CSV table of C-alpha atoms in Angstrom, one decimal:
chain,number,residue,atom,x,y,z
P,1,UNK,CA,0.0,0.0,0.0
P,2,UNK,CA,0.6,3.4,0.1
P,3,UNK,CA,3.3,4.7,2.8
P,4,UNK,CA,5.2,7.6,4.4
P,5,UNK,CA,8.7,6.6,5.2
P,6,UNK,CA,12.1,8.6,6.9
P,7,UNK,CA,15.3,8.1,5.8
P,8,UNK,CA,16.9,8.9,9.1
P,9,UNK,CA,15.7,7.6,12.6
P,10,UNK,CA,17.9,9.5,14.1
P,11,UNK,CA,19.5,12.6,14.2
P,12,UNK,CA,21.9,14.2,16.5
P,13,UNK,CA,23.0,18.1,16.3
P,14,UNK,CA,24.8,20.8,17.9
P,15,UNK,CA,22.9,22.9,19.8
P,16,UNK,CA,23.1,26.4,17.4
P,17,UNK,CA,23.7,24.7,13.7
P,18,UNK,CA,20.8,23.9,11.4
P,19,UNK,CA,18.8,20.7,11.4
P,20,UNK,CA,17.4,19.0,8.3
P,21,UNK,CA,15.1,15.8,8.6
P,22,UNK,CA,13.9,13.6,5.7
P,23,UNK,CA,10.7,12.2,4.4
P,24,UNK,CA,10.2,10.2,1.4
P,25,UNK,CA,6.6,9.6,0.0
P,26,UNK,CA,5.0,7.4,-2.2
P,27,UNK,CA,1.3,8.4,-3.1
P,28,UNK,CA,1.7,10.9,-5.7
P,29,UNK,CA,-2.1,11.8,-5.4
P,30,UNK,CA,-1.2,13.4,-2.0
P,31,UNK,CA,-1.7,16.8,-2.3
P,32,UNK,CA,-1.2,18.3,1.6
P,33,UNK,CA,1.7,17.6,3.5
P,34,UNK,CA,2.2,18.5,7.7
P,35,UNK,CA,5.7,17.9,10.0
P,36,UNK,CA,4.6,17.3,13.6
P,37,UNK,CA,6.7,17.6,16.4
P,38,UNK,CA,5.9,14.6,19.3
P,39,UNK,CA,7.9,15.1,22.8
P,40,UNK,CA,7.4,12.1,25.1
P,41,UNK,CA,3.9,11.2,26.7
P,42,UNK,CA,2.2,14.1,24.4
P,43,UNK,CA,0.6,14.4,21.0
P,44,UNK,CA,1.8,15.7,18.0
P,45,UNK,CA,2.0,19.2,17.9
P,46,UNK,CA,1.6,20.8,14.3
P,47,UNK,CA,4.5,22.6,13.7
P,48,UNK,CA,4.6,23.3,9.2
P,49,UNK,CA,2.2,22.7,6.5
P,50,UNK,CA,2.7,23.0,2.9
P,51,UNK,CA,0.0,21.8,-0.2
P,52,UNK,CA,1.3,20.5,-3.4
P,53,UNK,CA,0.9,23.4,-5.3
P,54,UNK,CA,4.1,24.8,-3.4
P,55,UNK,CA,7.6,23.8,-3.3
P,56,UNK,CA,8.6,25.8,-0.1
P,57,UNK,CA,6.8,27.4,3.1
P,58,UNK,CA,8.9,28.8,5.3
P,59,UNK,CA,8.1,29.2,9.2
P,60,UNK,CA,9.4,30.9,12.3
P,61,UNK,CA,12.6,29.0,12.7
P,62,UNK,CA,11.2,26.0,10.2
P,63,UNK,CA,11.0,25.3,6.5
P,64,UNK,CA,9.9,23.2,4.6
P,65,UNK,CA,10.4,21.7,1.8
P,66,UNK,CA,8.4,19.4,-1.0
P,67,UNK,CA,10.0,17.9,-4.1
P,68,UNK,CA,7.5,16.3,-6.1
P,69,UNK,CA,9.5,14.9,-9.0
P,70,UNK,CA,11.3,12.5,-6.6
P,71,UNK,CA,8.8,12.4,-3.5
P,72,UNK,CA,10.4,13.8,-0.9
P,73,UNK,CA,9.8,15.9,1.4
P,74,UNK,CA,12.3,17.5,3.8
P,75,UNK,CA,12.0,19.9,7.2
P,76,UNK,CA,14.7,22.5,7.8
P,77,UNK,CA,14.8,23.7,11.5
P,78,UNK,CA,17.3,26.8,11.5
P,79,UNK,CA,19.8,27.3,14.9
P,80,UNK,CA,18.0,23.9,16.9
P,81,UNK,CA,17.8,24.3,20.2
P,82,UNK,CA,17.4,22.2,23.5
P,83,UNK,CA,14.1,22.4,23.2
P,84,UNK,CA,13.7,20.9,19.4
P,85,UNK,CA,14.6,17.5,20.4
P,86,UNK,CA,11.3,15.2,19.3
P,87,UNK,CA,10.5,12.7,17.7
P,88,UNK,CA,9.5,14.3,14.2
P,89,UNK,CA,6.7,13.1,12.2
P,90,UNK,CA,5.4,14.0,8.1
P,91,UNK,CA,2.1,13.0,7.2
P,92,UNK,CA,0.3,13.1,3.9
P,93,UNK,CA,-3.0,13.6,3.2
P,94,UNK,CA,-5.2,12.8,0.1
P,95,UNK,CA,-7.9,15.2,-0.1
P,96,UNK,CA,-9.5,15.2,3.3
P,97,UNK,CA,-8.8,12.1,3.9
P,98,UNK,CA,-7.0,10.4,6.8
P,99,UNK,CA,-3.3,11.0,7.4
P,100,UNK,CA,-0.8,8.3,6.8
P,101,UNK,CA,2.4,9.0,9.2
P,102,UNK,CA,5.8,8.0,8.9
P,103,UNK,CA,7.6,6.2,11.6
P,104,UNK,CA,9.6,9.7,13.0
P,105,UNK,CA,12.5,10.8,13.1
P,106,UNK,CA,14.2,11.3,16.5
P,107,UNK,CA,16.5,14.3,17.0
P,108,UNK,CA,18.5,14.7,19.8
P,109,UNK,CA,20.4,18.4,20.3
P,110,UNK,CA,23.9,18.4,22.1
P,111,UNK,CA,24.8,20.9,24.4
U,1,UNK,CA,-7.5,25.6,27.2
U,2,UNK,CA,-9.5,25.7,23.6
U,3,UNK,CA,-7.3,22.6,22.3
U,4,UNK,CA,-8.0,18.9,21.9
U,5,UNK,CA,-8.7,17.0,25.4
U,6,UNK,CA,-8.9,13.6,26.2
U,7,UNK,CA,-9.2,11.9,29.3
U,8,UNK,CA,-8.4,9.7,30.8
U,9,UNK,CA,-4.6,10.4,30.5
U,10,UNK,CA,-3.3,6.9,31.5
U,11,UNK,CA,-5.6,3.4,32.0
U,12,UNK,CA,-4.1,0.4,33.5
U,13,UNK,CA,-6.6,-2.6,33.3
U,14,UNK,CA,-6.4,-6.1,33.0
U,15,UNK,CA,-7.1,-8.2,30.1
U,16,UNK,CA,-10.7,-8.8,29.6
U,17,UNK,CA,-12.2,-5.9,30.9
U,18,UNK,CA,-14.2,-2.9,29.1
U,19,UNK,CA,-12.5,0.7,28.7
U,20,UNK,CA,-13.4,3.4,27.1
U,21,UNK,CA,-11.8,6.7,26.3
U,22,UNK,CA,-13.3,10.1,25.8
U,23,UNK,CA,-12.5,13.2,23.1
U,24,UNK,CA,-13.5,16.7,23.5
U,25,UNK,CA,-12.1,18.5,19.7
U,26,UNK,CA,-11.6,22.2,19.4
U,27,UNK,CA,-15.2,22.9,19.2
U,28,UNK,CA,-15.7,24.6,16.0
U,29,UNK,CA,-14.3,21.8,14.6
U,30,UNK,CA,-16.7,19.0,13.2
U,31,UNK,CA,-14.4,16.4,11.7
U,32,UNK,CA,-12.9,14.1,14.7
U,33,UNK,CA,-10.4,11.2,14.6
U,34,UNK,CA,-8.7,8.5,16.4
U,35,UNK,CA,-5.5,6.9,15.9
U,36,UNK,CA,-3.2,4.6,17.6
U,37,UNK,CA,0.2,5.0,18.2
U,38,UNK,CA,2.7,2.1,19.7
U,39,UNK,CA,6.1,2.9,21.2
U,40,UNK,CA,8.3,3.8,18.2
U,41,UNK,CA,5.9,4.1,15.5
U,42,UNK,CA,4.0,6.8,14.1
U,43,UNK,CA,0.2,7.3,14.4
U,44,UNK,CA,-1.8,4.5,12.5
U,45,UNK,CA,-5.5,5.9,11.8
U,46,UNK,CA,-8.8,4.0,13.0
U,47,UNK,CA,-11.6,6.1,12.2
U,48,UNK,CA,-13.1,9.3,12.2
U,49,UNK,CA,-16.3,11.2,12.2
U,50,UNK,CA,-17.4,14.3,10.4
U,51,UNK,CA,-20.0,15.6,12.5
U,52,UNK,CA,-22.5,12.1,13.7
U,53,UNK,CA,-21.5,10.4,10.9
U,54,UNK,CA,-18.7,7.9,11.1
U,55,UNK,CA,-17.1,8.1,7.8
U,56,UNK,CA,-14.8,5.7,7.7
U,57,UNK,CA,-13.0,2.5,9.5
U,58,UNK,CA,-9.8,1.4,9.2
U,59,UNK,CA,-9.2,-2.5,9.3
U,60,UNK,CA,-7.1,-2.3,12.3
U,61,UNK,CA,-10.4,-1.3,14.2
U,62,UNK,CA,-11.6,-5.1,14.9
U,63,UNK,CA,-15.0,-5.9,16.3
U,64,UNK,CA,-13.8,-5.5,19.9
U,65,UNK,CA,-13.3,-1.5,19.3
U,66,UNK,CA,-16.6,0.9,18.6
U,67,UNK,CA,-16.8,4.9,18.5
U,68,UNK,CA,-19.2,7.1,18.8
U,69,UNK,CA,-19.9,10.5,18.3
U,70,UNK,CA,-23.5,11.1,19.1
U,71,UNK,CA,-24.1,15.0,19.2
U,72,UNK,CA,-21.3,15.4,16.9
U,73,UNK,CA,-19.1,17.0,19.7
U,74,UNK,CA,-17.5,15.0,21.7
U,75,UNK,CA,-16.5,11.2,20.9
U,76,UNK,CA,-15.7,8.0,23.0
U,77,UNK,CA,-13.8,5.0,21.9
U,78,UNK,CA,-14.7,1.4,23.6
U,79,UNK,CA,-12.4,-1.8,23.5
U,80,UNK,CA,-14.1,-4.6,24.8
U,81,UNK,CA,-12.3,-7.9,26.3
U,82,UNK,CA,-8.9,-5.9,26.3
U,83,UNK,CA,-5.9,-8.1,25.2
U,84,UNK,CA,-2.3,-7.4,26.0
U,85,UNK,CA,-2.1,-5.8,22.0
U,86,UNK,CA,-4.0,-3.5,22.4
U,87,UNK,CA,-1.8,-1.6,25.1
U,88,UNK,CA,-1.0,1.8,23.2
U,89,UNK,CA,-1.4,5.8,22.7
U,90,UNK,CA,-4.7,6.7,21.7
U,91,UNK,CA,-4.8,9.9,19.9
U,92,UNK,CA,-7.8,12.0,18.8
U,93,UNK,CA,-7.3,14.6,16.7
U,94,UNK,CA,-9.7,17.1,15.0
U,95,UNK,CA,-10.2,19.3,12.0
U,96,UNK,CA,-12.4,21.1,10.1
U,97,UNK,CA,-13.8,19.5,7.2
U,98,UNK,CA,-12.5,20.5,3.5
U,99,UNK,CA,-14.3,23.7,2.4
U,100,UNK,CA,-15.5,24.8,5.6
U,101,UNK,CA,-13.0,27.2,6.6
U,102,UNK,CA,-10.2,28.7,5.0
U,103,UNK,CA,-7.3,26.4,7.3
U,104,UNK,CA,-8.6,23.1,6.6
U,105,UNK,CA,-7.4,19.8,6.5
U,106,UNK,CA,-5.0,20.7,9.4
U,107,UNK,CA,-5.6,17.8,12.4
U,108,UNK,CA,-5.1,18.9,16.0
U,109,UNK,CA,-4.0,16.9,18.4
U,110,UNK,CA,-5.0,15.8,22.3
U,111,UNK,CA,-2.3,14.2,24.4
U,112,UNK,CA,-3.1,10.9,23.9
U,113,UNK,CA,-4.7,7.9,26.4
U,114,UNK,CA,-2.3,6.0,27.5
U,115,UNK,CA,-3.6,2.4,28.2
U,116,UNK,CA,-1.9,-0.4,29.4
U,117,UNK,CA,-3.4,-4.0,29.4
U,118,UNK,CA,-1.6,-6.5,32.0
């Protein structure tokens, strides 16, 4: 079937430099994209949307960005801080319907 | 707090009993869903509701699990004769239906029912 996958379970960065985490999809009918951020023993929280009729959205602090030739999908957190390590989530949705979720990305930020 | 609630937070029980969770969405919202989540993994949908009506099931929602959404406000999930499986995050999440309003599609998240099933 269908599927949202990461290419990266984990990532670890230094507190300060950018962070970029991946997302590869495979249903090209998807047309609306989200990146959730999940800290432990919470829900998701939204952080980014973007529809397929963009390429970019930027954020405060977040972009991100959708390549639809090749199906990806990527999330660019600028100077990550403490409080940015998550579990990261992408999601794609098919015109209203249910999100399908990838399995998350964890990122961990050294001091 | 005008976001997503659920309660209970956490539910121990034993296998073989009855439990059932409840979901307050933002309240302008009228589409509501449920998903489980299992250490590790990402959200897997079960069903969701636009307004009363329960749209649509996924096939990981066996016999044993039921919601409801009677008023088409709040919603509450039921797994009867609870097996050591089903011990998960239960998320409900709500939007507003395609159309609607001019941020749509966007799901909202509760913090989850935790339920453990010794």
């Amino acid at each position: 079937g269908e599927s949202v996958g990461l290419h990266l379970p984990t990532l670890s960065v230094q507190e300060g430099d950018n962070s970029i985490i991946n997302c590869a999809y495979s249903n090209s009918a998807s047309d609306y994209f989200i990146w959730y951020k999940q800290e432990s023993g919470k829900g998701p929280q939204f952080i980014i949307d973007i529809r397929s009729n963009m390429d970019k959205r930027q954020g405060q602090r977040v972009t991100v960005l959708l390549n639809k030739t090749v199906k990806h999908l990527s999330l660019q957190i600028a100077a990550t801080q403490p409080g940015d390590s998550a579990v990261y989530f992408c999601a794609e949705n098919n015109y209203g319907q249910n999100f399908v979720f990838g399995p998350g990305t964890r990122l961990s930020v050294l001091p | 707090d005008t976001g997503v609630s659920q309660d209970p937070r956490h539910k121990i029980t034993k296998r073989g009993q009855n439990v059932t969770f409840r979901c307050d969405p933002i309240s302008e919202h009228n589409r509501l869903y449920w998903y489980r989540q299992t250490l590790g993994q990402g959200p897997e949908f079960l069903t969701y509701f636009q307004n009363e009506a329960q749209l649509e099931k996924s096939r990981l929602l066996s016999d044993r699990f039921s919601a409801e959404r009677p008023k088409g406000s709040f919603s509450t999930l039921e797994i009867q004769r609870t097996e050591q499986g089903d011990s998960a995050m239960y998320l409900c999440a709500s939007s507003s239906a395609p159309g609607t309003t001019s941020s749509t599609d966007t799901q909202y998240f509760g913090p989850g029912t935790r339920l453990t099933v010794l």
